[in-house]
Tab-separated table of C-alpha atoms in Angstrom:
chain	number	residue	atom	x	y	z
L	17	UNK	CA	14.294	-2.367	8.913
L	18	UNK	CA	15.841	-1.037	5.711
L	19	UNK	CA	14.421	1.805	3.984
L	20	UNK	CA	13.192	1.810	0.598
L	21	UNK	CA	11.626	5.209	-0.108
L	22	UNK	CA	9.472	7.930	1.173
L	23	UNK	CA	7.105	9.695	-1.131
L	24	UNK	CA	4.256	11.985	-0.259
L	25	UNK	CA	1.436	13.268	-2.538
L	26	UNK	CA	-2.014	16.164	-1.704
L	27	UNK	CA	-5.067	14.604	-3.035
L	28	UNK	CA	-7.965	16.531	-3.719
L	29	UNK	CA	-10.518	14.853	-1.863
L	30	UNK	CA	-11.662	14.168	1.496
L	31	UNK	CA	-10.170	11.593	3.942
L	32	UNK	CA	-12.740	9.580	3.804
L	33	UNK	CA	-12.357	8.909	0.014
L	34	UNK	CA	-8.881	8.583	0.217
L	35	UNK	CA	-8.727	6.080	3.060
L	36	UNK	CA	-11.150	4.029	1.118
L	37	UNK	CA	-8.707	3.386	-1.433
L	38	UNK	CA	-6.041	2.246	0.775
L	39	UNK	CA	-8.554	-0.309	2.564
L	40	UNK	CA	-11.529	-1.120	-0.001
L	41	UNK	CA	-10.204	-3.913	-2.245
L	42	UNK	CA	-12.251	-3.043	-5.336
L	43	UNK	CA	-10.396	-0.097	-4.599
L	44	UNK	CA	-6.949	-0.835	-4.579
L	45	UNK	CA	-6.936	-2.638	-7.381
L	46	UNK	CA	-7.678	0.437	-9.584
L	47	UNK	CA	-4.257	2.267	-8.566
L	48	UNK	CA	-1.955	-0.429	-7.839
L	49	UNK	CA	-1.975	-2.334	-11.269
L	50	UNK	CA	0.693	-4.862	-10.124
L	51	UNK	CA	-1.434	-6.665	-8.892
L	52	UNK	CA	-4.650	-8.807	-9.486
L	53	UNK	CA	-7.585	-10.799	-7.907
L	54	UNK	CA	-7.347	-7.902	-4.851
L	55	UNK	CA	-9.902	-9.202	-2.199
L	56	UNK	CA	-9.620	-10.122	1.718
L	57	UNK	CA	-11.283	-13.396	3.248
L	58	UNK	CA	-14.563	-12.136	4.039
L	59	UNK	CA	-15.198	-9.841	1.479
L	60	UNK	CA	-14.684	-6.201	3.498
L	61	UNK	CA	-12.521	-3.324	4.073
L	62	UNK	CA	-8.992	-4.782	5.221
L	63	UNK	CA	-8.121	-4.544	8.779
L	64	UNK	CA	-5.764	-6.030	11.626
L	65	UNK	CA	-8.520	-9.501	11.337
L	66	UNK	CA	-8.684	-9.148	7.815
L	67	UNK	CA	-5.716	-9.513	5.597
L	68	UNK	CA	-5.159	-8.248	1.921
L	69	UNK	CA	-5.206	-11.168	-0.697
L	70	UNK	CA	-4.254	-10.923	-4.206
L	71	UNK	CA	-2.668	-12.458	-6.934
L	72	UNK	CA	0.610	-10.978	-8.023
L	73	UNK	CA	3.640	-12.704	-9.956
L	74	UNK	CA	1.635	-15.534	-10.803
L	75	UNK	CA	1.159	-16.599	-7.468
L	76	UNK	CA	-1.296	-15.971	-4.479
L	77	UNK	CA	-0.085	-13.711	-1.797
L	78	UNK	CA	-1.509	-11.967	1.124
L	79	UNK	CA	-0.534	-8.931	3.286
L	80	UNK	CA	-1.329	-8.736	6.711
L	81	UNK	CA	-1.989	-5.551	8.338
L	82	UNK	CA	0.410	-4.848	10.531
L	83	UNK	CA	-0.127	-1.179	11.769
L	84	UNK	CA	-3.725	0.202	11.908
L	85	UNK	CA	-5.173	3.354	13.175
L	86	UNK	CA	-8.852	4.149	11.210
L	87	UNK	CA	-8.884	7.245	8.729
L	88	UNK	CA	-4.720	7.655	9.755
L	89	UNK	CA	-2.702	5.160	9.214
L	90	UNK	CA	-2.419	2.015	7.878
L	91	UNK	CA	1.100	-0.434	7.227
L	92	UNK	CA	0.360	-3.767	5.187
L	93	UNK	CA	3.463	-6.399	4.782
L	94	UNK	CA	4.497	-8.347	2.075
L	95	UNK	CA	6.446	-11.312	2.454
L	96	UNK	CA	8.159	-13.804	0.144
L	97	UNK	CA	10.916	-16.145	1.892
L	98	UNK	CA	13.198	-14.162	3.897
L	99	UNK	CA	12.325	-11.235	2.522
L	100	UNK	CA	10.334	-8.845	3.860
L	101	UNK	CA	8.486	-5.333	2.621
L	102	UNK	CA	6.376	-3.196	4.727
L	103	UNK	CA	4.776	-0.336	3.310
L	104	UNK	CA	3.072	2.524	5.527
L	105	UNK	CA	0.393	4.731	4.380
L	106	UNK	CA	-0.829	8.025	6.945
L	107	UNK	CA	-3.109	10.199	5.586
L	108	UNK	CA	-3.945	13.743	7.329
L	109	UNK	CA	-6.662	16.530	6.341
L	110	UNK	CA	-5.030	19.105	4.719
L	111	UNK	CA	-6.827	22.718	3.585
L	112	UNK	CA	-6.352	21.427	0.377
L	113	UNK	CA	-7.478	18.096	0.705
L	114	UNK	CA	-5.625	14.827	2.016
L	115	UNK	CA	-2.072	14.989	2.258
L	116	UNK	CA	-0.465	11.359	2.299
L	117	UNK	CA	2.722	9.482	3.174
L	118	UNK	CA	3.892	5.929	1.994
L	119	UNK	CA	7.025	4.839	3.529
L	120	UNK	CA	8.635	1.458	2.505
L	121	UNK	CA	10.935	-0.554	4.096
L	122	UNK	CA	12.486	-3.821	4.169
L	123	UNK	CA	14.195	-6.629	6.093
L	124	UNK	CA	16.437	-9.611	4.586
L	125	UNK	CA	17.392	-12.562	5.903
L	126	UNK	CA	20.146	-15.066	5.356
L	127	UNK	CA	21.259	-15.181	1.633
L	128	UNK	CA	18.302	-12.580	0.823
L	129	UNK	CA	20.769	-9.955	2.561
L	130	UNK	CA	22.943	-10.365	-0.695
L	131	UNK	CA	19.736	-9.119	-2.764
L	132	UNK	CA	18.687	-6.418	-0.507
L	133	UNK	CA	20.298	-3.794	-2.585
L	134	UNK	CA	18.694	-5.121	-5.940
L	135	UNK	CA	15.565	-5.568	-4.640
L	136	UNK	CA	15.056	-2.222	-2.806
L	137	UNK	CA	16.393	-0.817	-6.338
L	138	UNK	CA	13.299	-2.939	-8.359
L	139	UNK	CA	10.745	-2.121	-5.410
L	140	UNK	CA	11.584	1.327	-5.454
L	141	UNK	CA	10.997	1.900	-9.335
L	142	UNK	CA	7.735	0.038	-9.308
L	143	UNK	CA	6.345	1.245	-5.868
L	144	UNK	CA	7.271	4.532	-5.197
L	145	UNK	CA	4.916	5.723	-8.125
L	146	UNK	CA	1.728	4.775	-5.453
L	147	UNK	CA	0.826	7.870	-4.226
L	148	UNK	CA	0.982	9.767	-8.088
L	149	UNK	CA	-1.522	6.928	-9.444
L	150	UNK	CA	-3.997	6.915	-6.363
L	151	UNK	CA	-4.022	10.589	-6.777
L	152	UNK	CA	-5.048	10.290	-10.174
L	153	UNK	CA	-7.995	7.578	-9.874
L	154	UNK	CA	-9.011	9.845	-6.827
L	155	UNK	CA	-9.601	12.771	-8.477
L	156	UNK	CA	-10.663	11.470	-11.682
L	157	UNK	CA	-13.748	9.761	-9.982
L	158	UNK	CA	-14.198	12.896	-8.127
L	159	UNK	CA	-14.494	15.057	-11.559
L	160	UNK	CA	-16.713	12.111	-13.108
């Protein structure tokens, strides 16, 4: 695996809230605008048995989770043809709230190595502004 970026944000608000965003599709459709039509098969929180599905691109994608640990960590991939993105999210108390992590990172295969560099440049511009916009619809529901 490649990396993309590493960004980390405080969020004033508890864990609970915070994790809710990263697993609640209703959820993560209000911070990650990119995409559309956010929902898993039956309906819940995602998990390890219950993949993210959205719409994104014009087409229908889906990231399974591939790292799990509840209220700590959680790593969903995205993958389109022999390319790969997996993006980690931990989450920790902090005294002043919830500090997070998103890593990002990548694998290409066969001609998709050629792209690597262009794509981690795209990915990084759109993605590694996460953790600023979840912040933001976190606490602005919080002061509402």
């Amino acid at each position: 695996m490649s990396e993309i970026f590493a960004v980390e944000e405080t969020i004033n608000a508890p864990v609970h809230v915070v994790w809710a965003h990263l697993t609640e599709p209703e959820k993560l459709g209000l911070w990650m605008p990119a995409i559309e039509h956010v929902h898993t098969a039956n309906g819940e929180h995602t998990s390890p048995e219950n993949p993210l599905r959205y719409r994104a691109g014009g087409k229908e994608l889906f990231s399974p989770v591939v790292d799990y640990v509840p209220l700590m960590l959680i790593a969903y991939r995205s993958t389109r043809g022999n390319f790969s993105a997996t993006y980690v999210y931990q989450i920790d108390a902090d005294e002043s709230g919830t500090r997070i992590s998103l890593n990002a990172s990548c694998e290409a295969k066969g001609l998709m190595v050629l792209m690597q560099p262009l794509l981690k440049s795209v990915i990084k511009k759109a993605d590694s502004v996460q953790l600023k916009m979840l912040k933001a619809v976190v606490e602005q529901q919080a002061d509402a």
